[in-house]
């Protein structure tokens, strides 16, 4: 019998370190595992502080919440599932998060409709769409053509490890890649942003 309990993740570091993140079970959410998030934020390091991030296909919100916990200036969460959006809004309210905005929307439609010259571009974008949808290439083009990205933005992507990544914009260059079972995870950048690694604590 399928459990009715919500699934659970944890925040790895920062202000909310150790806090549990619960999200609805009966959704199509495929969350980024704790171990992969830890690796990703080790790659990004102290550079996350003060950044503006966009979490498209946010699902559980784990990536954007981890980003806020580690000192990001703001995160925009976008997801089309009403249950996921409601759970995320409740979590942000409970944790009294600052600098977060959540919208229920189709990712491509939101990118097409909501771009404003007054909106600063994003420094960091998380792209983890449903694998079967085959959206990575199209979303990457939308981000690049719509001036959504800062000149040296970082872009994190997940894709099936047995298929690999589609053709991405020529302005992007690979930084790091890893594999966790059926999931391949990748960090790319525009331009020559120097990633600042975390200093070890004494």
PDB file of C-alpha atoms in Angstrom:
ATOM      1  CA  UNK A   1       0.000   0.000   0.000  1.00  0.00           C
ATOM      2  CA  UNK A   2       1.387   3.402  -0.976  1.00  0.00           C
ATOM      3  CA  UNK A   3       2.259   5.659   1.935  1.00  0.00           C
ATOM      4  CA  UNK A   4       0.223   8.812   2.312  1.00  0.00           C
ATOM      5  CA  UNK A   5       3.004  10.585   4.171  1.00  0.00           C
ATOM      6  CA  UNK A   6       4.690  13.467   2.350  1.00  0.00           C
ATOM      7  CA  UNK A   7       8.191  12.935   1.074  1.00  0.00           C
ATOM      8  CA  UNK A   8      11.004  14.722   2.823  1.00  0.00           C
ATOM      9  CA  UNK A   9      14.354  16.359   2.107  1.00  0.00           C
ATOM     10  CA  UNK A  10      16.645  18.441   4.278  1.00  0.00           C
ATOM     11  CA  UNK A  11      18.467  21.736   3.864  1.00  0.00           C
ATOM     12  CA  UNK A  12      22.193  21.021   3.891  1.00  0.00           C
ATOM     13  CA  UNK A  13      23.831  24.286   4.923  1.00  0.00           C
ATOM     14  CA  UNK A  14      23.292  27.930   5.786  1.00  0.00           C
ATOM     15  CA  UNK A  15      20.602  29.661   7.824  1.00  0.00           C
ATOM     16  CA  UNK A  16      18.144  26.752   7.581  1.00  0.00           C
ATOM     17  CA  UNK A  17      20.690  23.953   7.893  1.00  0.00           C
ATOM     18  CA  UNK A  18      19.075  20.689   8.979  1.00  0.00           C
ATOM     19  CA  UNK A  19      15.491  21.859   8.475  1.00  0.00           C
ATOM     20  CA  UNK A  20      13.178  19.303   6.907  1.00  0.00           C
ATOM     21  CA  UNK A  21      11.463  20.077   3.623  1.00  0.00           C
ATOM     22  CA  UNK A  22       8.262  18.136   2.984  1.00  0.00           C
ATOM     23  CA  UNK A  23       6.379  18.046  -0.303  1.00  0.00           C
ATOM     24  CA  UNK A  24       3.246  16.300  -1.593  1.00  0.00           C
ATOM     25  CA  UNK A  25       3.642  12.622  -2.439  1.00  0.00           C
ATOM     26  CA  UNK A  26       1.097  12.339  -5.222  1.00  0.00           C
ATOM     27  CA  UNK A  27       2.874  14.660  -7.635  1.00  0.00           C
ATOM     28  CA  UNK A  28       5.349  14.151 -10.471  1.00  0.00           C
ATOM     29  CA  UNK A  29       8.117  15.822  -8.452  1.00  0.00           C
ATOM     30  CA  UNK A  30      11.547  14.251  -8.936  1.00  0.00           C
ATOM     31  CA  UNK A  31      13.612  16.099  -6.325  1.00  0.00           C
ATOM     32  CA  UNK A  32      17.336  16.652  -6.581  1.00  0.00           C
ATOM     33  CA  UNK A  33      18.815  14.341  -3.903  1.00  0.00           C
ATOM     34  CA  UNK A  34      20.648  15.751  -0.891  1.00  0.00           C
ATOM     35  CA  UNK A  35      23.980  14.371  -2.089  1.00  0.00           C
ATOM     36  CA  UNK A  36      23.665  15.988  -5.526  1.00  0.00           C
ATOM     37  CA  UNK A  37      22.636  19.336  -4.032  1.00  0.00           C
ATOM     38  CA  UNK A  38      25.601  19.200  -1.698  1.00  0.00           C
ATOM     39  CA  UNK A  39      27.939  18.589  -4.645  1.00  0.00           C
ATOM     40  CA  UNK A  40      26.350  21.389  -6.672  1.00  0.00           C
ATOM     41  CA  UNK A  41      26.690  23.978  -3.926  1.00  0.00           C
ATOM     42  CA  UNK A  42      30.252  22.880  -3.251  1.00  0.00           C
ATOM     43  CA  UNK A  43      30.906  23.685  -6.914  1.00  0.00           C
ATOM     44  CA  UNK A  44      29.267  27.093  -6.629  1.00  0.00           C
ATOM     45  CA  UNK A  45      30.739  27.833  -3.217  1.00  0.00           C
ATOM     46  CA  UNK A  46      30.617  31.291  -1.664  1.00  0.00           C
ATOM     47  CA  UNK A  47      29.614  32.813  -5.010  1.00  0.00           C
ATOM     48  CA  UNK A  48      25.960  32.086  -4.156  1.00  0.00           C
ATOM     49  CA  UNK A  49      25.874  34.925  -1.617  1.00  0.00           C
ATOM     50  CA  UNK A  50      23.996  37.952  -2.928  1.00  0.00           C
ATOM     51  CA  UNK A  51      22.926  36.330  -6.205  1.00  0.00           C
ATOM     52  CA  UNK A  52      19.497  36.442  -7.825  1.00  0.00           C
ATOM     53  CA  UNK A  53      18.362  32.957  -8.805  1.00  0.00           C
ATOM     54  CA  UNK A  54      15.570  31.489 -10.922  1.00  0.00           C
ATOM     55  CA  UNK A  55      14.265  28.014 -10.050  1.00  0.00           C
ATOM     56  CA  UNK A  56      12.246  26.915 -13.078  1.00  0.00           C
ATOM     57  CA  UNK A  57      10.329  23.631 -12.664  1.00  0.00           C
ATOM     58  CA  UNK A  58      10.928  24.179  -8.945  1.00  0.00           C
ATOM     59  CA  UNK A  59       8.963  21.140  -7.743  1.00  0.00           C
ATOM     60  CA  UNK A  60       9.901  20.646  -4.097  1.00  0.00           C
ATOM     61  CA  UNK A  61      11.781  23.958  -4.157  1.00  0.00           C
ATOM     62  CA  UNK A  62      14.852  22.282  -2.652  1.00  0.00           C
ATOM     63  CA  UNK A  63      17.354  23.949  -4.981  1.00  0.00           C
ATOM     64  CA  UNK A  64      15.998  27.460  -4.509  1.00  0.00           C
ATOM     65  CA  UNK A  65      15.537  27.012  -0.760  1.00  0.00           C
ATOM     66  CA  UNK A  66      19.110  25.781  -0.404  1.00  0.00           C
ATOM     67  CA  UNK A  67      20.174  28.847  -2.365  1.00  0.00           C
ATOM     68  CA  UNK A  68      18.286  31.195  -0.030  1.00  0.00           C
ATOM     69  CA  UNK A  69      19.618  29.404   3.028  1.00  0.00           C
ATOM     70  CA  UNK A  70      23.164  30.031   1.804  1.00  0.00           C
ATOM     71  CA  UNK A  71      22.683  33.771   1.368  1.00  0.00           C
ATOM     72  CA  UNK A  72      21.196  34.403  -2.083  1.00  0.00           C
ATOM     73  CA  UNK A  73      19.592  37.847  -2.389  1.00  0.00           C
ATOM     74  CA  UNK A  74      16.444  36.436  -3.992  1.00  0.00           C
ATOM     75  CA  UNK A  75      14.946  33.401  -5.688  1.00  0.00           C
ATOM     76  CA  UNK A  76      12.018  33.198  -8.112  1.00  0.00           C
ATOM     77  CA  UNK A  77      10.249  29.816  -8.004  1.00  0.00           C
ATOM     78  CA  UNK A  78       8.164  28.709 -11.015  1.00  0.00           C
ATOM     79  CA  UNK A  79       6.101  25.513 -11.198  1.00  0.00           C
ATOM     80  CA  UNK A  80       2.856  24.457 -12.869  1.00  0.00           C
ATOM     81  CA  UNK A  81       1.678  21.979 -10.196  1.00  0.00           C
ATOM     82  CA  UNK A  82      -0.738  23.721  -7.797  1.00  0.00           C
ATOM     83  CA  UNK A  83       0.015  21.306  -4.944  1.00  0.00           C
ATOM     84  CA  UNK A  84       3.746  21.859  -5.231  1.00  0.00           C
ATOM     85  CA  UNK A  85       3.268  25.632  -5.386  1.00  0.00           C
ATOM     86  CA  UNK A  86       1.018  25.638  -2.319  1.00  0.00           C
ATOM     87  CA  UNK A  87       3.441  23.473  -0.319  1.00  0.00           C
ATOM     88  CA  UNK A  88       6.321  25.739  -1.254  1.00  0.00           C
ATOM     89  CA  UNK A  89       4.423  28.896  -0.306  1.00  0.00           C
ATOM     90  CA  UNK A  90       3.588  27.368   3.069  1.00  0.00           C
ATOM     91  CA  UNK A  91       7.220  26.439   3.658  1.00  0.00           C
ATOM     92  CA  UNK A  92       8.478  29.918   2.759  1.00  0.00           C
ATOM     93  CA  UNK A  93       5.927  31.495   5.092  1.00  0.00           C
ATOM     94  CA  UNK A  94       6.778  29.100   7.917  1.00  0.00           C
ATOM     95  CA  UNK A  95      10.492  29.844   7.566  1.00  0.00           C
ATOM     96  CA  UNK A  96       9.857  33.584   7.140  1.00  0.00           C
ATOM     97  CA  UNK A  97      11.919  33.609   3.971  1.00  0.00           C
ATOM     98  CA  UNK A  98      13.006  36.942   2.553  1.00  0.00           C
ATOM     99  CA  UNK A  99      13.571  37.605  -1.142  1.00  0.00           C
ATOM    100  CA  UNK A 100      11.402  34.762  -2.455  1.00  0.00           C
ATOM    101  CA  UNK A 101       8.586  34.900  -4.981  1.00  0.00           C
ATOM    102  CA  UNK A 102       6.517  31.927  -6.162  1.00  0.00           C
ATOM    103  CA  UNK A 103       4.362  31.725  -9.279  1.00  0.00           C
ATOM    104  CA  UNK A 104       2.231  28.903 -10.614  1.00  0.00           C
ATOM    105  CA  UNK A 105       2.930  28.884 -14.346  1.00  0.00           C
ATOM    106  CA  UNK A 106       4.169  26.909 -17.306  1.00  0.00           C
ATOM    107  CA  UNK A 107       7.897  27.634 -17.536  1.00  0.00           C
ATOM    108  CA  UNK A 108       8.026  28.523 -21.245  1.00  0.00           C
ATOM    109  CA  UNK A 109       4.844  30.562 -21.037  1.00  0.00           C
ATOM    110  CA  UNK A 110       6.184  32.461 -18.038  1.00  0.00           C
ATOM    111  CA  UNK A 111       9.433  33.247 -19.832  1.00  0.00           C
ATOM    112  CA  UNK A 112       7.519  34.462 -22.885  1.00  0.00           C
ATOM    113  CA  UNK A 113       4.998  36.590 -20.981  1.00  0.00           C
ATOM    114  CA  UNK A 114       6.755  37.953 -17.929  1.00  0.00           C
ATOM    115  CA  UNK A 115      10.014  39.403 -19.187  1.00  0.00           C
ATOM    116  CA  UNK A 116      10.283  43.090 -18.343  1.00  0.00           C
ATOM    117  CA  UNK A 117      13.155  45.488 -19.073  1.00  0.00           C
ATOM    118  CA  UNK A 118      12.894  46.597 -15.439  1.00  0.00           C
ATOM    119  CA  UNK A 119      13.626  43.074 -14.112  1.00  0.00           C
ATOM    120  CA  UNK A 120      17.337  42.517 -13.440  1.00  0.00           C
ATOM    121  CA  UNK A 121      18.743  39.402 -15.128  1.00  0.00           C
ATOM    122  CA  UNK A 122      19.399  36.284 -13.081  1.00  0.00           C
ATOM    123  CA  UNK A 123      22.867  35.271 -11.895  1.00  0.00           C
ATOM    124  CA  UNK A 124      21.960  31.611 -11.355  1.00  0.00           C
ATOM    125  CA  UNK A 125      19.298  29.429 -12.979  1.00  0.00           C
ATOM    126  CA  UNK A 126      18.207  25.903 -12.032  1.00  0.00           C
ATOM    127  CA  UNK A 127      16.815  23.802 -14.906  1.00  0.00           C
ATOM    128  CA  UNK A 128      15.387  20.427 -13.907  1.00  0.00           C
ATOM    129  CA  UNK A 129      12.396  19.822 -16.197  1.00  0.00           C
ATOM    130  CA  UNK A 130      10.566  16.484 -16.528  1.00  0.00           C
ATOM    131  CA  UNK A 131      12.904  14.267 -18.515  1.00  0.00           C
ATOM    132  CA  UNK A 132      10.184  12.935 -20.818  1.00  0.00           C
ATOM    133  CA  UNK A 133       9.192  16.445 -21.883  1.00  0.00           C
ATOM    134  CA  UNK A 134      12.464  17.107 -23.720  1.00  0.00           C
ATOM    135  CA  UNK A 135      12.407  20.806 -22.813  1.00  0.00           C
ATOM    136  CA  UNK A 136      16.023  21.599 -21.987  1.00  0.00           C
ATOM    137  CA  UNK A 137      17.105  22.849 -25.413  1.00  0.00           C
ATOM    138  CA  UNK A 138      14.006  25.017 -25.879  1.00  0.00           C
ATOM    139  CA  UNK A 139      14.189  26.501 -22.375  1.00  0.00           C
ATOM    140  CA  UNK A 140      17.893  27.238 -22.822  1.00  0.00           C
ATOM    141  CA  UNK A 141      17.118  29.122 -26.061  1.00  0.00           C
ATOM    142  CA  UNK A 142      14.306  31.029 -24.334  1.00  0.00           C
ATOM    143  CA  UNK A 143      16.611  32.093 -21.506  1.00  0.00           C
ATOM    144  CA  UNK A 144      19.338  33.207 -23.875  1.00  0.00           C
ATOM    145  CA  UNK A 145      17.141  35.005 -26.403  1.00  0.00           C
ATOM    146  CA  UNK A 146      15.036  36.713 -23.735  1.00  0.00           C
ATOM    147  CA  UNK A 147      17.887  38.413 -21.872  1.00  0.00           C
ATOM    148  CA  UNK A 148      17.058  36.521 -18.705  1.00  0.00           C
ATOM    149  CA  UNK A 149      20.691  35.791 -17.855  1.00  0.00           C
ATOM    150  CA  UNK A 150      23.392  38.018 -16.420  1.00  0.00           C
ATOM    151  CA  UNK A 151      26.537  38.191 -18.594  1.00  0.00           C
ATOM    152  CA  UNK A 152      28.339  35.593 -16.463  1.00  0.00           C
ATOM    153  CA  UNK A 153      25.359  33.624 -15.155  1.00  0.00           C
ATOM    154  CA  UNK A 154      25.629  30.063 -13.920  1.00  0.00           C
ATOM    155  CA  UNK A 155      23.109  27.502 -15.188  1.00  0.00           C
ATOM    156  CA  UNK A 156      22.523  24.159 -13.472  1.00  0.00           C
ATOM    157  CA  UNK A 157      20.912  21.403 -15.552  1.00  0.00           C
ATOM    158  CA  UNK A 158      19.698  17.858 -14.962  1.00  0.00           C
ATOM    159  CA  UNK A 159      19.166  15.322 -17.747  1.00  0.00           C
ATOM    160  CA  UNK A 160      19.053  11.529 -18.149  1.00  0.00           C
ATOM    161  CA  UNK A 161      22.573  10.215 -17.693  1.00  0.00           C
ATOM    162  CA  UNK A 162      22.198   7.716 -20.541  1.00  0.00           C
ATOM    163  CA  UNK A 163      21.175  10.390 -23.057  1.00  0.00           C
ATOM    164  CA  UNK A 164      23.208  13.429 -22.122  1.00  0.00           C
ATOM    165  CA  UNK A 165      22.549  17.066 -22.797  1.00  0.00           C
ATOM    166  CA  UNK A 166      21.022  18.532 -25.955  1.00  0.00           C
ATOM    167  CA  UNK A 167      22.717  21.266 -27.967  1.00  0.00           C
ATOM    168  CA  UNK A 168      22.908  24.349 -25.747  1.00  0.00           C
ATOM    169  CA  UNK A 169      23.510  28.004 -26.663  1.00  0.00           C
ATOM    170  CA  UNK A 170      27.052  28.692 -27.915  1.00  0.00           C
ATOM    171  CA  UNK A 171      27.417  31.397 -25.262  1.00  0.00           C
ATOM    172  CA  UNK A 172      27.363  28.680 -22.585  1.00  0.00           C
ATOM    173  CA  UNK A 173      30.375  26.645 -21.539  1.00  0.00           C
ATOM    174  CA  UNK A 174      30.572  23.566 -19.295  1.00  0.00           C
ATOM    175  CA  UNK A 175      32.142  23.796 -15.852  1.00  0.00           C
ATOM    176  CA  UNK A 176      31.380  20.585 -13.981  1.00  0.00           C
ATOM    177  CA  UNK A 177      29.370  17.383 -14.445  1.00  0.00           C
ATOM    178  CA  UNK A 178      28.407  14.400 -12.328  1.00  0.00           C
ATOM    179  CA  UNK A 179      26.166  11.350 -12.343  1.00  0.00           C
ATOM    180  CA  UNK A 180      23.839   9.896  -9.721  1.00  0.00           C
ATOM    181  CA  UNK A 181      22.155   6.749 -11.014  1.00  0.00           C
ATOM    182  CA  UNK A 182      19.919   7.648 -13.951  1.00  0.00           C
ATOM    183  CA  UNK A 183      20.475  11.392 -13.472  1.00  0.00           C
ATOM    184  CA  UNK A 184      23.255  13.446 -14.979  1.00  0.00           C
ATOM    185  CA  UNK A 185      23.832  16.861 -13.398  1.00  0.00           C
ATOM    186  CA  UNK A 186      25.805  19.702 -14.930  1.00  0.00           C
ATOM    187  CA  UNK A 187      26.953  23.243 -14.175  1.00  0.00           C
ATOM    188  CA  UNK A 188      27.419  25.619 -17.102  1.00  0.00           C
ATOM    189  CA  UNK A 189      28.183  29.336 -17.328  1.00  0.00           C
ATOM    190  CA  UNK A 190      28.025  32.295 -19.653  1.00  0.00           C
ATOM    191  CA  UNK A 191      31.279  34.181 -20.052  1.00  0.00           C
ATOM    192  CA  UNK A 192      34.089  33.804 -17.576  1.00  0.00           C
ATOM    193  CA  UNK A 193      32.633  33.964 -14.094  1.00  0.00           C
ATOM    194  CA  UNK A 194      35.206  32.771 -11.553  1.00  0.00           C
ATOM    195  CA  UNK A 195      33.503  30.526  -9.050  1.00  0.00           C
ATOM    196  CA  UNK A 196      34.606  31.283  -5.477  1.00  0.00           C
ATOM    197  CA  UNK A 197      34.964  28.137  -3.384  1.00  0.00           C
ATOM    198  CA  UNK A 198      34.004  28.000   0.259  1.00  0.00           C
ATOM    199  CA  UNK A 199      36.859  28.480   2.693  1.00  0.00           C
ATOM    200  CA  UNK A 200      37.256  25.582   5.135  1.00  0.00           C
ATOM    201  CA  UNK A 201      36.199  26.351   8.671  1.00  0.00           C
ATOM    202  CA  UNK A 202      38.790  26.095  11.385  1.00  0.00           C
TER     203      UNK A 202
END
